[in-house]
Amino acid sequence: DSGVTQTPKHLITATGQRVTLRCSPRSGDLSVYWYQQSLDQGLQFLIQYYNGEERAKGNILERFSAQQFPDLHSELNLSSLELGDSALYFCASSGGQSNQPQHFGDGTRLSIL
Amino acid sequence: AQKVTQAQTEISVVEKEDVTLDCVYETRDTTYYLFWYKQPPSGELVFLIRRNSFDEQNEISGRYSWNFQKSTSSFNFTITASQVVDSAVYFCALSDLSGNTPLVFGKGTRLSVIA
């Protein structure tokens, strides 16, 4: 158990819809990262938050947004969904006092029909 | 820019064989971390090892060993006496030394161990 919790595990929706993925980091971790794993693009970094503030941005589409709340959980919002958004979305956390490596949640598998 | 290359897309071995997964990286940083993660068929990403660029000593953990060579920018992973449970996709990754920045992943190597 990595200590990082992601919900839901699976999400099936239709094109044009909007979904929210949720992540609770490990206790003590201040950074949350979102990654997308698709068949053709591999594991790609989307966005990082550190203690509530956006810290780094990767290949995140404008239709996607994220935030980190005061209790440090994070949400990734995906809107105007397209078939190509079907992927496994991972959350990871790090940045606690002990400088531990990033540990990943089990992922949310998003399927767009 | 940082880049990680895992040239082997898929490897298939027979159980009990040794197998080495290659990882070559590029970075302009003089200090950095290297990682290996395992993704079994169930889909989760499991942390295996982190090595900082200061430490070029090889590391062994049970049947797993890692060979870090800064001169060739490589961080290879060997599984000795492979088992069916080792079947997974293995990812090599790179980050800076702050421990608080995104990982740059290779494309992964799919290892199939056949009984």
Short mmCIF file of C-alpha atoms in Angstrom, two decimals:
data_model
loop_
_atom_site.label_atom_id
_atom_site.label_comp_id
_atom_site.label_asym_id
_atom_site.label_seq_id
_atom_site.Cartn_x
_atom_site.Cartn_y
_atom_site.Cartn_z
CA ASP A 1 0.00 0.00 0.00
CA SER A 2 1.60 3.25 -1.19
CA GLY A 3 -0.52 5.43 1.07
CA VAL A 4 -1.78 7.44 -1.91
CA THR A 5 -5.53 7.04 -2.48
CA GLN A 6 -7.23 7.66 -5.78
CA THR A 7 -10.94 7.58 -6.49
CA PRO A 8 -12.73 6.35 -8.43
CA LYS A 9 -10.83 3.32 -9.72
CA HIS A 10 -12.81 3.21 -12.92
CA LEU A 11 -14.84 5.82 -14.75
CA ILE A 12 -16.85 5.34 -17.92
CA THR A 13 -18.41 8.32 -19.58
CA ALA A 14 -19.25 9.79 -22.96
CA THR A 15 -17.61 12.35 -25.20
CA GLY A 16 -18.30 15.93 -24.25
CA GLN A 17 -18.77 15.16 -20.57
CA ARG A 18 -16.82 16.40 -17.55
CA VAL A 19 -15.30 14.26 -14.79
CA THR A 20 -13.38 14.84 -11.58
CA LEU A 21 -10.65 12.55 -10.33
CA ARG A 22 -9.65 12.70 -6.70
CA CYS A 23 -6.34 12.04 -4.95
CA SER A 24 -5.37 11.95 -1.29
CA PRO A 25 -1.60 12.08 -0.78
CA ARG A 26 0.42 10.15 1.77
CA SER A 27 0.36 11.63 5.22
CA GLY A 28 2.94 14.40 5.47
CA ASP A 29 3.48 14.80 1.72
CA LEU A 30 2.99 18.33 0.42
CA SER A 31 3.38 17.69 -3.31
CA VAL A 32 0.82 16.05 -5.52
CA TYR A 33 1.56 15.12 -9.12
CA TRP A 34 -0.80 14.01 -11.86
CA TYR A 35 0.35 11.76 -14.68
CA GLN A 36 -1.47 10.36 -17.68
CA GLN A 37 -0.67 6.94 -19.09
CA SER A 38 -1.99 6.27 -22.56
CA LEU A 39 -1.00 3.56 -25.01
CA ASP A 40 0.59 5.89 -27.52
CA GLN A 41 2.13 8.52 -25.22
CA GLY A 42 3.38 6.45 -22.30
CA LEU A 43 3.55 8.04 -18.84
CA GLN A 44 3.33 11.80 -19.13
CA PHE A 45 3.45 14.41 -16.40
CA LEU A 46 0.45 16.71 -16.35
CA ILE A 47 0.70 19.04 -13.36
CA GLN A 48 2.16 19.38 -9.85
CA TYR A 49 0.85 21.16 -6.80
CA TYR A 50 2.87 21.92 -3.71
CA ASN A 51 1.10 22.93 -0.51
CA GLY A 52 -1.86 24.32 -2.41
CA GLU A 53 0.05 26.17 -5.11
CA GLU A 54 0.69 25.12 -8.69
CA ARG A 55 4.38 24.21 -8.91
CA ALA A 56 4.97 22.80 -12.37
CA LYS A 57 3.01 22.20 -15.53
CA GLY A 58 3.61 19.53 -18.12
CA ASN A 59 1.63 18.42 -21.12
CA ILE A 60 -1.73 19.32 -19.71
CA LEU A 61 -4.51 20.27 -22.10
CA GLU A 62 -6.46 23.49 -21.59
CA ARG A 63 -9.59 21.35 -21.12
CA PHE A 64 -7.95 19.89 -18.01
CA SER A 65 -7.47 21.67 -14.72
CA ALA A 66 -6.47 20.74 -11.21
CA GLN A 67 -6.33 22.12 -7.72
CA GLN A 68 -5.01 21.20 -4.31
CA PHE A 69 -7.14 21.93 -1.28
CA PRO A 70 -6.09 23.07 2.22
CA ASP A 71 -6.23 19.46 3.46
CA LEU A 72 -3.76 18.68 0.61
CA HIS A 73 -6.03 16.40 -1.37
CA SER A 74 -6.15 17.18 -5.05
CA GLU A 75 -8.67 16.98 -7.83
CA LEU A 76 -8.09 16.74 -11.56
CA ASN A 77 -10.95 18.02 -13.67
CA LEU A 78 -11.29 16.86 -17.25
CA SER A 79 -13.89 18.56 -19.43
CA SER A 80 -15.21 18.33 -22.99
CA LEU A 81 -13.93 14.80 -23.00
CA GLU A 82 -12.73 13.24 -26.23
CA LEU A 83 -12.09 9.62 -27.14
CA GLY A 84 -8.37 10.27 -26.94
CA ASP A 85 -8.64 11.18 -23.27
CA SER A 86 -9.19 7.53 -22.44
CA ALA A 87 -6.22 6.62 -20.27
CA LEU A 88 -4.99 5.64 -16.85
CA TYR A 89 -4.55 8.70 -14.66
CA PHE A 90 -2.10 8.43 -11.79
CA CYS A 91 -1.60 10.62 -8.81
CA ALA A 92 1.68 10.58 -6.89
CA SER A 93 2.85 12.39 -3.81
CA SER A 94 6.17 13.37 -2.28
CA GLY A 95 7.82 16.25 -0.51
CA GLY A 96 7.39 15.33 3.06
CA GLN A 97 10.08 15.90 5.64
CA SER A 98 11.88 12.67 4.87
CA ASN A 99 12.52 13.32 1.16
CA GLN A 100 10.91 10.07 0.17
CA PRO A 101 10.55 9.20 -3.51
CA GLN A 102 7.26 9.62 -5.28
CA HIS A 103 4.77 6.94 -4.49
CA PHE A 104 1.81 6.39 -6.76
CA GLY A 105 -1.83 5.69 -6.22
CA ASP A 106 -3.47 2.78 -8.00
CA GLY A 107 -4.75 5.06 -10.75
CA THR A 108 -8.12 5.92 -12.21
CA ARG A 109 -8.95 4.20 -15.48
CA LEU A 110 -11.00 6.56 -17.61
CA SER A 111 -12.90 5.17 -20.57
CA ILE A 112 -14.64 7.49 -23.00
CA LEU A 113 -17.35 5.89 -25.11
CA ALA B 1 15.92 18.78 -21.36
CA GLN B 2 15.80 15.46 -19.59
CA LYS B 3 15.17 12.25 -21.46
CA VAL B 4 15.03 8.56 -20.58
CA THR B 5 15.36 5.86 -23.21
CA GLN B 6 14.40 2.24 -22.72
CA ALA B 7 15.29 0.73 -26.05
CA GLN B 8 13.82 -2.69 -25.28
CA THR B 9 10.09 -2.54 -25.86
CA GLU B 10 9.38 -6.16 -25.00
CA ILE B 11 11.47 -9.00 -23.60
CA SER B 12 10.43 -12.58 -23.18
CA VAL B 13 12.40 -15.07 -21.07
CA VAL B 14 11.90 -18.53 -19.69
CA GLU B 15 11.53 -18.86 -15.95
CA LYS B 16 14.84 -19.00 -14.02
CA GLU B 17 16.73 -17.12 -16.72
CA ASP B 18 18.49 -13.87 -15.83
CA VAL B 19 17.33 -10.76 -17.64
CA THR B 20 18.69 -7.22 -17.87
CA LEU B 21 16.54 -4.20 -18.63
CA ASP B 22 18.42 -1.29 -20.12
CA CYS B 23 17.97 2.37 -19.30
CA VAL B 24 19.90 5.28 -20.78
CA TYR B 25 19.27 8.84 -19.69
CA GLU B 26 20.12 12.39 -20.73
CA THR B 27 20.26 15.37 -18.42
CA ARG B 28 22.18 18.62 -18.16
CA ASP B 29 21.99 18.46 -14.37
CA THR B 30 25.12 17.37 -12.56
CA THR B 31 23.07 15.91 -9.74
CA TYR B 32 19.92 13.90 -10.16
CA TYR B 33 17.91 10.88 -9.08
CA LEU B 34 17.25 7.74 -11.09
CA PHE B 35 14.36 5.39 -10.42
CA TRP B 36 12.84 2.09 -11.43
CA TYR B 37 9.14 1.38 -11.12
CA LYS B 38 7.23 -1.83 -11.81
CA GLN B 39 3.74 -1.94 -13.29
CA PRO B 40 2.24 -5.43 -12.94
CA PRO B 41 -0.80 -6.50 -14.98
CA SER B 42 -3.07 -5.14 -12.26
CA GLY B 43 -1.93 -1.66 -13.30
CA GLU B 44 -0.50 0.01 -10.22
CA LEU B 45 2.96 1.58 -10.25
CA VAL B 46 5.27 0.10 -7.64
CA PHE B 47 8.43 1.89 -6.57
CA LEU B 48 11.52 -0.35 -6.73
CA ILE B 49 14.58 1.83 -6.25
CA ARG B 50 15.91 5.36 -6.21
CA ARG B 51 19.59 6.10 -6.73
CA ASN B 52 21.25 9.50 -6.55
CA SER B 53 23.94 10.53 -8.98
CA PHE B 54 26.60 10.70 -6.25
CA ASP B 55 26.43 7.01 -5.61
CA GLU B 56 27.65 4.74 -8.38
CA GLN B 57 27.81 1.64 -6.26
CA ASN B 58 25.80 -1.26 -7.58
CA GLU B 59 22.87 -2.27 -5.45
CA ILE B 60 21.42 -5.69 -4.84
CA SER B 61 18.08 -6.50 -3.28
CA GLY B 62 17.26 -10.18 -3.34
CA ARG B 63 17.00 -11.24 -6.98
CA TYR B 64 17.11 -7.62 -8.16
CA SER B 65 20.30 -5.69 -8.88
CA TRP B 66 21.01 -2.33 -10.40
CA ASN B 67 24.09 -1.15 -12.26
CA PHE B 68 24.59 2.61 -12.42
CA GLN B 69 27.32 3.89 -14.73
CA LYS B 70 27.57 7.64 -14.94
CA SER B 71 30.19 7.45 -17.70
CA THR B 72 27.68 5.85 -20.06
CA SER B 73 24.57 7.50 -18.56
CA SER B 74 23.03 4.13 -17.90
CA PHE B 75 21.08 2.62 -15.02
CA ASN B 76 20.40 -1.00 -15.88
CA PHE B 77 18.25 -3.40 -13.92
CA THR B 78 18.91 -7.13 -13.70
CA ILE B 79 16.54 -9.77 -12.42
CA THR B 80 18.28 -13.01 -11.50
CA ALA B 81 16.45 -16.34 -11.75
CA SER B 82 13.32 -14.70 -13.11
CA GLN B 83 9.90 -15.85 -11.98
CA VAL B 84 6.47 -15.62 -13.55
CA VAL B 85 5.51 -12.99 -10.95
CA ASP B 86 8.20 -10.73 -12.42
CA SER B 87 6.07 -10.34 -15.56
CA ALA B 88 5.27 -6.63 -15.73
CA VAL B 89 6.15 -3.40 -17.45
CA TYR B 90 9.22 -1.79 -15.93
CA PHE B 91 9.82 1.94 -16.11
CA CYS B 92 13.03 3.84 -15.63
CA ALA B 93 12.67 7.49 -14.57
CA LEU B 94 14.75 10.58 -13.82
CA SER B 95 14.30 13.66 -11.65
CA ASP B 96 16.40 16.38 -10.11
CA LEU B 97 17.82 16.04 -6.62
CA SER B 98 15.27 18.14 -4.79
CA GLY B 99 12.98 15.12 -4.61
CA ASN B 100 10.14 17.48 -5.29
CA THR B 101 9.91 17.68 -9.05
CA PRO B 102 8.11 15.64 -11.69
CA LEU B 103 9.55 12.39 -12.95
CA VAL B 104 10.56 11.93 -16.55
CA PHE B 105 9.77 8.37 -17.56
CA GLY B 106 11.06 6.10 -20.26
CA LYS B 107 8.52 4.31 -22.44
CA GLY B 108 8.85 1.13 -20.40
CA THR B 109 9.95 -2.43 -21.10
CA ARG B 110 7.35 -5.19 -21.02
CA LEU B 111 8.87 -8.31 -19.49
CA SER B 112 7.14 -11.65 -19.95
CA VAL B 113 8.44 -14.58 -17.95
CA ILE B 114 7.23 -17.89 -19.29
CA ALA B 115 6.90 -20.94 -17.07
#
